[in-house]
CSV table of C-alpha atoms and ligand atoms in Angstrom, one decimal:
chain,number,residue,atom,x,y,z
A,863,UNK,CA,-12.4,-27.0,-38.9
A,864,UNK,CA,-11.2,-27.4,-35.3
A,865,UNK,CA,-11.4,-30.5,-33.1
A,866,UNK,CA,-11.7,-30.1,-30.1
A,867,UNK,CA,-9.2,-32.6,-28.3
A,868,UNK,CA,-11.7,-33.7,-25.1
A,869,UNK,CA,-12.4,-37.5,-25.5
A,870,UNK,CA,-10.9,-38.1,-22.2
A,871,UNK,CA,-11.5,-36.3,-18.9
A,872,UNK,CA,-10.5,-36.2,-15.1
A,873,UNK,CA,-6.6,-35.5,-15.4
A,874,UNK,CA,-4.8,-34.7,-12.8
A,875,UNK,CA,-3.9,-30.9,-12.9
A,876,UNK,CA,-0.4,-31.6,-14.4
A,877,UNK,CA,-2.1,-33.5,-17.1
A,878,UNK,CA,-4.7,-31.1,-18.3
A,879,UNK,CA,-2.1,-28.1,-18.0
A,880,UNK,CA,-0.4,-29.7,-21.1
A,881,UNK,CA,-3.6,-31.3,-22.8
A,882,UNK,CA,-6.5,-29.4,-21.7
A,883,UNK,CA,-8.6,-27.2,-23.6
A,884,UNK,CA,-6.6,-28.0,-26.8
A,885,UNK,CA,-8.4,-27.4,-30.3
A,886,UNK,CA,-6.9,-29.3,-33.6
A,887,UNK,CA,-7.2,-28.3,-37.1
A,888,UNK,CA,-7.3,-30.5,-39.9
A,889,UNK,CA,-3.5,-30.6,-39.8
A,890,UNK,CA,-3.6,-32.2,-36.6
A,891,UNK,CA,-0.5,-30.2,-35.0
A,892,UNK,CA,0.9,-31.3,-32.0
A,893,UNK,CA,1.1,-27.3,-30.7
A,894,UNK,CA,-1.5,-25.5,-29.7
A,895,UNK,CA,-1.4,-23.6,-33.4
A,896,UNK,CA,-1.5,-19.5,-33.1
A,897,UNK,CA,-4.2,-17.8,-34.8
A,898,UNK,CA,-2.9,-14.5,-35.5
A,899,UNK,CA,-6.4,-13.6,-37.5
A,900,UNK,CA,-8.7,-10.7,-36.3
A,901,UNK,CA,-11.8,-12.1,-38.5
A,902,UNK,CA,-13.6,-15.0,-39.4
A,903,UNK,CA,-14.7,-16.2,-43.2
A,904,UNK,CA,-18.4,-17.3,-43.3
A,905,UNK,CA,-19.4,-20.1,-45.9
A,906,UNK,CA,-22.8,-18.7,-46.4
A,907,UNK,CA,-24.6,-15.3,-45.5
A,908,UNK,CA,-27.0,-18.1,-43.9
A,909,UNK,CA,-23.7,-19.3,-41.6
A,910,UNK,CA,-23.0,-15.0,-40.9
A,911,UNK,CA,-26.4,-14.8,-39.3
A,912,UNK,CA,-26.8,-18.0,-37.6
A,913,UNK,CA,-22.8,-17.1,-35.8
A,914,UNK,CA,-24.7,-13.3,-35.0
A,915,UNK,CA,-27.4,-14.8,-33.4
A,916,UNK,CA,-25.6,-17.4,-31.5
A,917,UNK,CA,-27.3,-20.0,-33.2
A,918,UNK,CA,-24.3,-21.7,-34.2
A,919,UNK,CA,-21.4,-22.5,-32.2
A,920,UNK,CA,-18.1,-20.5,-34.0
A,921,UNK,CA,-15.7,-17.4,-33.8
A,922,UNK,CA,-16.9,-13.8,-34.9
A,923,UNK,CA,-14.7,-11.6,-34.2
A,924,UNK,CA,-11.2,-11.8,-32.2
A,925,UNK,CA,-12.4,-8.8,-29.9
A,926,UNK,CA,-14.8,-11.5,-28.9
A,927,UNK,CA,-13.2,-14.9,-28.8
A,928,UNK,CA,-10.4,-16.5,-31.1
A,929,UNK,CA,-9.0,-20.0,-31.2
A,930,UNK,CA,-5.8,-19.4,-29.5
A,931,UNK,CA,-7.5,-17.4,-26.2
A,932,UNK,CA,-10.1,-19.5,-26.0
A,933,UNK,CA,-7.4,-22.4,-25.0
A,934,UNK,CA,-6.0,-20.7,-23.0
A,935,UNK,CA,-9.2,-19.9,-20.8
A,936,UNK,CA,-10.2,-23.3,-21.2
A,937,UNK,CA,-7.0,-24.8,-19.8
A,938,UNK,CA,-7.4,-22.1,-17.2
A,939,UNK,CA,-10.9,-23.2,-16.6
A,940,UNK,CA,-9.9,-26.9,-16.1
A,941,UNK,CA,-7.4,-25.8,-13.7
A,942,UNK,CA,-9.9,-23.5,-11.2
A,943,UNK,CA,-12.5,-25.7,-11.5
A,944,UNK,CA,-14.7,-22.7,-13.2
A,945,UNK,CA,-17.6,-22.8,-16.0
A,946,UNK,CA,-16.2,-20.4,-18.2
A,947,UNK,CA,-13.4,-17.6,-18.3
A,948,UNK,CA,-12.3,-14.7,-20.3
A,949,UNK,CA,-8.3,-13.3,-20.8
A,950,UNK,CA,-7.5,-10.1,-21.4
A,951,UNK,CA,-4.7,-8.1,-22.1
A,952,UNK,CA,-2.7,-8.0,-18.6
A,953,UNK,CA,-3.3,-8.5,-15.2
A,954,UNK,CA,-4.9,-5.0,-14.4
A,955,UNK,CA,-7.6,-5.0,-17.3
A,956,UNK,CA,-8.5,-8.5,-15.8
A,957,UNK,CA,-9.4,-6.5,-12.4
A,958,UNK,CA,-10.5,-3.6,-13.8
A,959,UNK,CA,-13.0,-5.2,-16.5
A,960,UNK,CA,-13.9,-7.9,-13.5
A,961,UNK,CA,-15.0,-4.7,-11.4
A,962,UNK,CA,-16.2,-2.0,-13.6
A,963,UNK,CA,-18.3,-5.1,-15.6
A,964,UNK,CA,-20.4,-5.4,-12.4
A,965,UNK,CA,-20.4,-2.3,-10.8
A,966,UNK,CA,-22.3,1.0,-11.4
A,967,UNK,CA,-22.8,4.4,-9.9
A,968,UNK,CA,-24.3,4.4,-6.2
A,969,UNK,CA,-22.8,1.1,-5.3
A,970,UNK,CA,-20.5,0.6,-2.8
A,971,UNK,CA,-17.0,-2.0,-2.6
A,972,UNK,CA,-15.1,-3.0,0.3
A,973,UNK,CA,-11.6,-4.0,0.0
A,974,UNK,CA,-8.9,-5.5,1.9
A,975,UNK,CA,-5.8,-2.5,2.1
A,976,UNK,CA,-3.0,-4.7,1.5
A,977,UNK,CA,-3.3,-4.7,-2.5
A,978,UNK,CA,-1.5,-4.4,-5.5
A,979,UNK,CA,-0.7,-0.4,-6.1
A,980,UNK,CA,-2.8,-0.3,-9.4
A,981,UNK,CA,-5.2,-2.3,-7.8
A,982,UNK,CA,-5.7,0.0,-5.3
A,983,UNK,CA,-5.8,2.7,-7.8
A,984,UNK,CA,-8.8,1.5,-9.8
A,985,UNK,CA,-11.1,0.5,-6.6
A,986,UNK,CA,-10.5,4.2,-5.3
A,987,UNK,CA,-9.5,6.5,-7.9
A,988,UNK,CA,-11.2,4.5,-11.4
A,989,UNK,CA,-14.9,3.7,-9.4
A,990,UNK,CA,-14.4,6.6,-7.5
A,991,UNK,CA,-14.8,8.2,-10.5
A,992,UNK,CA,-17.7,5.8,-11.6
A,993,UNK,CA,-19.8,7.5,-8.6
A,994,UNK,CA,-19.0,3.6,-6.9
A,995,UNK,CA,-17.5,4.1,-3.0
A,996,UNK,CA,-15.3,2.3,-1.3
A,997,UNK,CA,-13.9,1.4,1.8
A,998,UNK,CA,-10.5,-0.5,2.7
A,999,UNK,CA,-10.6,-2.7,5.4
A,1000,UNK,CA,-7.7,-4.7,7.4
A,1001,UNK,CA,-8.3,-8.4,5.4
A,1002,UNK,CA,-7.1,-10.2,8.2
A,1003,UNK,CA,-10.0,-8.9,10.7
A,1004,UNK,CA,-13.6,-10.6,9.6
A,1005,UNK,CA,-15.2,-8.0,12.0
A,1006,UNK,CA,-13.5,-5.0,10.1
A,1007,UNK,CA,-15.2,-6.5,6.6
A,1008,UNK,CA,-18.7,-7.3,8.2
A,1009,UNK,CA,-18.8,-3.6,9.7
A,1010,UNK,CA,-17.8,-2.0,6.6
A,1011,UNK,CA,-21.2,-3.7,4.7
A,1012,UNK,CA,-23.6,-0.9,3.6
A,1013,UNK,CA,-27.0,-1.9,2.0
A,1014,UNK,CA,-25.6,-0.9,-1.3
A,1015,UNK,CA,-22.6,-2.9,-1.2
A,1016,UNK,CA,-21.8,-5.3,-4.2
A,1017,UNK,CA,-18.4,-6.3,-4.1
A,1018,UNK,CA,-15.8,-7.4,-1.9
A,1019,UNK,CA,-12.4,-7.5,-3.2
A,1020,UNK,CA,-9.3,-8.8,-1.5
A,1021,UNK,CA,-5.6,-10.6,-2.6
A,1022,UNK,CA,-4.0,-13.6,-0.2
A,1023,UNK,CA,-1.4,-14.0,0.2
A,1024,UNK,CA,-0.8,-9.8,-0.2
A,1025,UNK,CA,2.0,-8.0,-2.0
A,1026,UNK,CA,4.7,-7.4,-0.4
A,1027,UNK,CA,4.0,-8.6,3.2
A,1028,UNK,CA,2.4,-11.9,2.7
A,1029,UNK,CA,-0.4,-11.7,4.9
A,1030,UNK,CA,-3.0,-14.2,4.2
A,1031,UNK,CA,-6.4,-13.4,4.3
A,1032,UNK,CA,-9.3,-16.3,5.5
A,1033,UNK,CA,-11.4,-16.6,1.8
A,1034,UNK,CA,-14.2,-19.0,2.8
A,1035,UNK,CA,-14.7,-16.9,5.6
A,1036,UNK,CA,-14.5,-13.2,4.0
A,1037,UNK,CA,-17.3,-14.7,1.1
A,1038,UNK,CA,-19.6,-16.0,3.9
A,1039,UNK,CA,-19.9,-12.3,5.0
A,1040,UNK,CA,-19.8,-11.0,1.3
A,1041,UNK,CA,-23.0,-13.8,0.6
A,1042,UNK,CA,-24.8,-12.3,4.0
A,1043,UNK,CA,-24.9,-8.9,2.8
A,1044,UNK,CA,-26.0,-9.9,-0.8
A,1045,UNK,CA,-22.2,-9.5,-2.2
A,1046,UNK,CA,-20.1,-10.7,-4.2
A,1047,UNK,CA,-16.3,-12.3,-3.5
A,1048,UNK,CA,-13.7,-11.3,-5.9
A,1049,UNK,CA,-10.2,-12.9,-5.7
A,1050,UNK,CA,-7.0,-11.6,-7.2
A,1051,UNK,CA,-5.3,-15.3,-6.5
A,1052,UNK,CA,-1.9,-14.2,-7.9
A,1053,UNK,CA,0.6,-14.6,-5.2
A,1054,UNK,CA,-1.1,-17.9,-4.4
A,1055,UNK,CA,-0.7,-19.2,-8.4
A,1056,UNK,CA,-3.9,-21.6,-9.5
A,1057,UNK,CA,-1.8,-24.6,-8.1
A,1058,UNK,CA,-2.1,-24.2,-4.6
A,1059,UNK,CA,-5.0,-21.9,-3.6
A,1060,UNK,CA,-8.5,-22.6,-5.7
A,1061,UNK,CA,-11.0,-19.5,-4.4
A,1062,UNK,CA,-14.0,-20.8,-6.1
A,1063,UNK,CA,-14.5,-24.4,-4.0
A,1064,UNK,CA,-13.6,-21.8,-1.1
A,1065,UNK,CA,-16.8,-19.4,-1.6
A,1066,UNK,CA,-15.3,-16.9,-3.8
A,1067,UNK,CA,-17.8,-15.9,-6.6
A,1068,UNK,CA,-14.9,-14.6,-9.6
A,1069,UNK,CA,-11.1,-15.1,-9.7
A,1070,UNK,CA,-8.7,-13.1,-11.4
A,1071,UNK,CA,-4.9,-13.5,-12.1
A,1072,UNK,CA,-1.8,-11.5,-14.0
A,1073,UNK,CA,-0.6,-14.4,-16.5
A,1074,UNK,CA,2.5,-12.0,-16.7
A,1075,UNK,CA,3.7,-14.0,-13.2
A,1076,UNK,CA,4.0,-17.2,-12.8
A,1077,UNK,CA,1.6,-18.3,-15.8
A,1078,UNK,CA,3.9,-17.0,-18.2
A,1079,UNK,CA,6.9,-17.6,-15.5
A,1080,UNK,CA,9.5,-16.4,-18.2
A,1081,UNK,CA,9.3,-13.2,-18.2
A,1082,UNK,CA,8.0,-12.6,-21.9
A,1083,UNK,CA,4.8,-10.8,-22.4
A,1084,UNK,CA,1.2,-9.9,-20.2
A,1085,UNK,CA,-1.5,-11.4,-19.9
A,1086,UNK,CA,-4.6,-12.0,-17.6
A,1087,UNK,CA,-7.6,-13.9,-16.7
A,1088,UNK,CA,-11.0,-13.8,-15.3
A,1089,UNK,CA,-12.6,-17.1,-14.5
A,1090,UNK,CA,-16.5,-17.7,-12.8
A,1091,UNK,CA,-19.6,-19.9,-13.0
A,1092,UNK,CA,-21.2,-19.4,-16.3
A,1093,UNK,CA,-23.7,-17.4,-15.3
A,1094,UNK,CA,-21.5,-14.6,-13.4
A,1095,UNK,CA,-20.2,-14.0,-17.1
A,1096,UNK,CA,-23.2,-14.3,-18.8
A,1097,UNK,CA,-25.1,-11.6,-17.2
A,1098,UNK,CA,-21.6,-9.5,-16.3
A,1099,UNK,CA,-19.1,-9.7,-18.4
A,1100,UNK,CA,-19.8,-11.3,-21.7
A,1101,UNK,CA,-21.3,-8.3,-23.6
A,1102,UNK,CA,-18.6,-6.0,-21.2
A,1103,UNK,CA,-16.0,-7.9,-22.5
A,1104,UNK,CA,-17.3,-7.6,-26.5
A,1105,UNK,CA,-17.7,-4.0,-26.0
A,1106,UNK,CA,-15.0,-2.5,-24.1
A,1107,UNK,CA,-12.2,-4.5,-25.5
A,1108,UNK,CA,-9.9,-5.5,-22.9
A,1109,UNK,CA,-8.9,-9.0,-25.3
A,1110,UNK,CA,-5.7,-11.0,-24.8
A,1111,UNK,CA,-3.2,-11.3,-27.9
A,1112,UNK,CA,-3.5,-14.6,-30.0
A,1113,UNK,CA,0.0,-14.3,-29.7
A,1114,UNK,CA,0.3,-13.6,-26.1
A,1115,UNK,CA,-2.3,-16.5,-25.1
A,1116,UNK,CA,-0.4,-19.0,-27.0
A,1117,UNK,CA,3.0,-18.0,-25.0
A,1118,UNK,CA,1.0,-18.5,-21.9
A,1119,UNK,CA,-0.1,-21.9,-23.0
A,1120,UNK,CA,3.2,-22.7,-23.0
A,1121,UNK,CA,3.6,-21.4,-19.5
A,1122,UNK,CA,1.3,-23.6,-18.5
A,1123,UNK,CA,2.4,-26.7,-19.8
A,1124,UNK,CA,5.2,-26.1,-16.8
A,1125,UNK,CA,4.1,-24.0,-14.5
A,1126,UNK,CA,3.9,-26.9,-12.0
A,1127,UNK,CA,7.4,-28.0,-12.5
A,1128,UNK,CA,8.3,-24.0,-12.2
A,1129,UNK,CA,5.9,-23.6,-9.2
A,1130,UNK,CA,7.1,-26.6,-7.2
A,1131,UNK,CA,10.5,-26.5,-7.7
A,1132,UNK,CA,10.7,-22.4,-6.8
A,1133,UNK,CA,8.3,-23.0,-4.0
A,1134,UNK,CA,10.8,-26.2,-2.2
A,1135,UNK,CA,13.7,-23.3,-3.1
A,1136,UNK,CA,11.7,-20.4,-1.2
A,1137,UNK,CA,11.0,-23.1,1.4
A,1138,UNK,CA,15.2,-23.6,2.1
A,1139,UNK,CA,15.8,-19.9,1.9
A,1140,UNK,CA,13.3,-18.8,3.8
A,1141,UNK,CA,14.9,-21.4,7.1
A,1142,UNK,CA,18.2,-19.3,5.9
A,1143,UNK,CA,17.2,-16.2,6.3
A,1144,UNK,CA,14.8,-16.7,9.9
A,1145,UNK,CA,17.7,-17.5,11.2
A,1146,UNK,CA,20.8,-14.7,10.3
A,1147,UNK,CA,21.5,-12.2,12.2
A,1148,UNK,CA,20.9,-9.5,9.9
A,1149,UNK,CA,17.6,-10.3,9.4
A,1150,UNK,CA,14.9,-9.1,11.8
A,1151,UNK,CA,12.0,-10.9,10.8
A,1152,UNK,CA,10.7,-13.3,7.7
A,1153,UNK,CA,7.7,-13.7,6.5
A,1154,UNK,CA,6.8,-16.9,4.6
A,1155,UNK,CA,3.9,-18.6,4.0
A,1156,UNK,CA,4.9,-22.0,4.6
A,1157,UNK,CA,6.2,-21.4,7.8
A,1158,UNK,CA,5.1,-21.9,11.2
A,1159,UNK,CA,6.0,-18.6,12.7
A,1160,UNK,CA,3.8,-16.7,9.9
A,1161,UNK,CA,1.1,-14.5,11.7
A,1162,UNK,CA,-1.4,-16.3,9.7
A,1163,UNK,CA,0.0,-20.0,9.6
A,1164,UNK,CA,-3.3,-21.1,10.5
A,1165,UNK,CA,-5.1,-20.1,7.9
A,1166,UNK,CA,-2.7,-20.7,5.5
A,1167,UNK,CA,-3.1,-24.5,7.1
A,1168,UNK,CA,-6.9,-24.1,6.2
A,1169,UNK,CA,-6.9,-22.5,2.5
A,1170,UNK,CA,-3.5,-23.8,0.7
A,1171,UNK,CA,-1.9,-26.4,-0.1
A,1172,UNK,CA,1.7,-25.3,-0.7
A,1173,UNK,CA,3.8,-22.2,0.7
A,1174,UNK,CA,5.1,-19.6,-1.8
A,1175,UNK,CA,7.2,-18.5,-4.3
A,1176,UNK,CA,7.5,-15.4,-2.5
A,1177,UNK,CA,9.5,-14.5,0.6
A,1178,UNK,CA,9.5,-10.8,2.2
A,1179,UNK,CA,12.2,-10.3,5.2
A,1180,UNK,CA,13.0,-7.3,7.0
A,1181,UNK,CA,16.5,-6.3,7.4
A,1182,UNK,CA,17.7,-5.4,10.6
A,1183,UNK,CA,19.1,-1.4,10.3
A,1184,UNK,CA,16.8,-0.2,7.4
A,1185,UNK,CA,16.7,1.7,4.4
A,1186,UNK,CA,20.6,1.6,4.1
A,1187,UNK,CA,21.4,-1.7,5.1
A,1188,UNK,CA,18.7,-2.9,2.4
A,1189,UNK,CA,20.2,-1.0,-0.2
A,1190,UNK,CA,23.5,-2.8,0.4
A,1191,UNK,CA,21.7,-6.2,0.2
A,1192,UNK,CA,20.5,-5.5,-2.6
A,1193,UNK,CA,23.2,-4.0,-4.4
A,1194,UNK,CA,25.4,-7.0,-2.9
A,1195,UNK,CA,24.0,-9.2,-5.5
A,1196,UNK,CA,25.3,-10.8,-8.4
A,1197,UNK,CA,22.9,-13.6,-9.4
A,1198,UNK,CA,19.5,-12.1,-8.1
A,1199,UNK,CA,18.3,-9.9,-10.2
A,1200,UNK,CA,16.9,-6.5,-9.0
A,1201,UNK,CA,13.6,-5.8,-10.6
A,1202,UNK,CA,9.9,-5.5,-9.4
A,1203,UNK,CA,8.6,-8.8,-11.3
A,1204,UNK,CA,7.5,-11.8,-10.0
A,1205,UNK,CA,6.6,-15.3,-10.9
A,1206,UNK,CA,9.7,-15.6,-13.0
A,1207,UNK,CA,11.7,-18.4,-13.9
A,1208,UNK,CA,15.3,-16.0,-12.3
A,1209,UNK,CA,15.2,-15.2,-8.9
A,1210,UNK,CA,14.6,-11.1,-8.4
A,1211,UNK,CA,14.1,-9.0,-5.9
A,1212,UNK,CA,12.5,-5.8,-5.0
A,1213,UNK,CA,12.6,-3.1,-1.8
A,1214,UNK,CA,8.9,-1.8,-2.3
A,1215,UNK,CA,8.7,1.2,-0.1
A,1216,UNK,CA,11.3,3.1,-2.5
A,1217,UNK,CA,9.3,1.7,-5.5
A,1218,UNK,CA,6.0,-0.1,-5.9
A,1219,UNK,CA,4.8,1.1,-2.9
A,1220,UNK,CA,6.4,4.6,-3.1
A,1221,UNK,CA,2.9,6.5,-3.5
A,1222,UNK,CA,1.6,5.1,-0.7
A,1223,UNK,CA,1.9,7.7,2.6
A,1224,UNK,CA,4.6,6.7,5.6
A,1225,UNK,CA,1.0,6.0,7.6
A,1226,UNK,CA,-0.6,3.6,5.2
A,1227,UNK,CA,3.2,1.4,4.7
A,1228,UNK,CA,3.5,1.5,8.3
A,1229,UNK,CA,0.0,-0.3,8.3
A,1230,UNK,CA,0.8,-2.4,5.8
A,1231,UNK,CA,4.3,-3.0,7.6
A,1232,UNK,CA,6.3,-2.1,4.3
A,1233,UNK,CA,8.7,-1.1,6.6
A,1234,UNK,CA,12.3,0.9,4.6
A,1235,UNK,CA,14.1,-2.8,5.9
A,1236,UNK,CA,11.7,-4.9,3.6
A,1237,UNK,CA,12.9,-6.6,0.8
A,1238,UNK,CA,10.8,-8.9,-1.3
A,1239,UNK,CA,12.4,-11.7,-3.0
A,1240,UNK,CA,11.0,-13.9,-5.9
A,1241,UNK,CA,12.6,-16.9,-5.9
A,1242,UNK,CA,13.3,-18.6,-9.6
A,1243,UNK,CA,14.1,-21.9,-10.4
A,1244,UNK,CA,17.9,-21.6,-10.6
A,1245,UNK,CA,20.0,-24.2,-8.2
A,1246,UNK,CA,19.1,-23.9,-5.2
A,1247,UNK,CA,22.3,-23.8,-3.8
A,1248,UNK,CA,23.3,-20.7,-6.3
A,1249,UNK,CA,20.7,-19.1,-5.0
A,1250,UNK,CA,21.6,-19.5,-1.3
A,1251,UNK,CA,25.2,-18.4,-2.0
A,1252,UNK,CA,24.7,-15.5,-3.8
A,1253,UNK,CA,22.4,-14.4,-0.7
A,1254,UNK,CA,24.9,-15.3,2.0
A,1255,UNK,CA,27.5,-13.7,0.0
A,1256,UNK,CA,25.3,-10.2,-0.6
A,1257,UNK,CA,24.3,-10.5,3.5
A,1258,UNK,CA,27.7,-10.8,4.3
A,1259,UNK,CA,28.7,-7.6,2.5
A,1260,UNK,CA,25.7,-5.8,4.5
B,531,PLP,C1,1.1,-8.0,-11.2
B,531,PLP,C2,-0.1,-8.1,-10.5
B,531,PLP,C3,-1.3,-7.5,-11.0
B,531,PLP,C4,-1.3,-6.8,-12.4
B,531,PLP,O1,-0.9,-7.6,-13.4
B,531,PLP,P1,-0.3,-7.0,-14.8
B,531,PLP,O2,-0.2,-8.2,-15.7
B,531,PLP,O3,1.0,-6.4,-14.5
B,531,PLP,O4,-1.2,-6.0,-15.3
B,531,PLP,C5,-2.4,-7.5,-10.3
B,531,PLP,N1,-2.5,-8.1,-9.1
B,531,PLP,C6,-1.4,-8.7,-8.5
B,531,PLP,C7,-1.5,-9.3,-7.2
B,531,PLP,C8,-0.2,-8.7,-9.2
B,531,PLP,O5,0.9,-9.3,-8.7
């Protein structure tokens, strides 16, 4: 039998990240144990039916629920402050299962631009095909979002701060105008991590993140989460979720509980890093512009005031000259590592326009201000200092 480890409560969030949600068996080991099991042995045909009817409390099937995810979402539910989650198999089957659960053909969705490519993808091409419309908006401009309302609009859908730019988009104030129009707020919080950005307490009505960043932080396998108030995934997603089988690994979900035993340690330490090099960058010559969450010249520093409470992991700067002269950044490097990750515990960077924002047309980067001198950098939590010098050394080579 498991026992479920929950005789204390109201940890801090460091606390619960190690402790929370944890289930013992009967050998009482310290780790979170793995169930690698797909089914579940009933005592009695009695047991079977009372499990079927959900009668009694207990695992069925691992398509359902199994031991090791449902840690994981309940660590993850202690740290959003939500009533009860489900993980699936990567970040994208997290959006697309949070969508398609609620959606159905004739309804409409309205979306901030600035979004993940696949992201993207599934609102327009995946409910497109569903017979469910959609129209992007600019995040940043409430009136854009409250003109785009139809009377047969469900969702809203949005990412702060955005991939690659960093723009931050005002979440208490985009759900007020979702709630008006009888909508609902979805929030792919990835960029912001679940330490320093909670969208439920800010009106949001479901939350989704890729585990495969910082959750995981280590670069080792996928993962993803969807977290809301009990009854959002009763009456959405629970018998969705059964069905269509977008279920995390018991293998994967106990990696990520590892993840999250340190993800503030990784989060803070990467974040006061990103902070230093950030400074560095606003102010070299090669650089045009930086844009940085935690910093006051960011467009939207006031709202990042309002909605977070710590900068980011993430840095994007535009190098003055373009295409060329970020090439020779990048390929300056010897410590950062060029890949199109983030979250991780090594520093890497990325140049979207030539590759995850390739697909998009010149007009809709130039909206989005993925411009051919943008670079995106993920800082890691190496020494600070290494990171700095491999930098000034790559920028000096420019
Ligand atoms: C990475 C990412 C995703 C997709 O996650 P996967 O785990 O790669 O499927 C979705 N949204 C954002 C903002 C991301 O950064």
């Amino acid at each position: 039998m498991l026992k479920r480890d929950d005789n204390r409560r109201g940890w801090r969030p460091a606390t619960e990240l190690v402790h929370g949600g944890t289930m013992r068996s009967n050998f009482g080991e310290v780790s979170e144990a793995m169930f690698l099991t797909q089914g579940y042995v009933y005592a009695t045909a009695e047991q079977a039916e009372a499990r079927f009817k959900g009668e009694e409390p207990g695992f069925i099937y691992s398509r359902y629920s199994n031991p090791t995810t449902r840690m994981f979402e309940e660590r993850m539910m202690l740290l959003e402050g939500a009533e009860d989650a489900r993980s699936t198999a990567s970040g994208m089957a997290a959006v697309s299962t949070a969508l398609q659960c609620q959606l159905q053909a004739g309804d409409h969705v309205v979306s901030a631009r600035a979004l993940f490519g696949s992201c993207r993808y599934v609102v327009e091409t995946v409910l497109g095909r569903m017979g469910v419309t959609s129209t992007f908006v600019d995040g940043r401009n409430l009136d854009e979002w409250q003109a785009a309302v139809r009377p047969n609009t469900k969702v809203f859908f949005m990412e702060t701060p955005t991939n690659p730019t960093l723009e931050l988009i005002d979440i208490a104030a985009v759900a007020e105008i979702a709630h008006q129009a009888g909508a609902r707020l979805v929030v792919d919080n990835v960029f912001a991590t679940p330490l320093f950005q909670h969208p439920l307490e800010l009106g949001a009505d479901v939350v989704v993140y890729s585990a495969t960043k910082h959750i995981d932080g280590q670069g080792r396998c996928l993962g993803g989460v969807v977290l809301s108030s009990k009854d959002w995934i009763d009456e959405n997603l629970h018998d969705y979720y059964r069905h269509t089988g977008p279920a995390m690994s018991p293998f994967n979900a106990w990696t990520l509980l590892k993840g999250l035993e340190t993800l503030p340690l990784r989060v803070k330490q990467a974040t006061a890093s990103a902070a230093r090099i950030a400074d560095y960058l606003a102010d070299h010559p090669k650089i045009a512009r930086v844009f940085y969450p935690g910093r006051d010249d960011h467009p939207d520093a006031a709202v990042a005031k309002k909605q977070m409470t710590g900068g980011s992991t993430l840095i994007a700067f535009e190098m003055k000259g373009g295409k060329r002269e970020a090439f020779a950044f990048a390929n300056g490097l010897e410590l950062v590592l060029l890949t199109n990750n983030l979250g991780d515990a090594k520093t890497l960077t990325t140049h979207p326009a030539t590759t995850t924002h390739k697909n998009l047309s010149q007009e809709a980067r130039d909206q989005l201000g993925i411009s051919d001198g943008l670079m995106r950098l993920s800082v890691g939590i190496e020494d600070t200092d290494d990171i700095l010098e491999d930098i000034e050394g790559a920028l000096k080579r420019v």
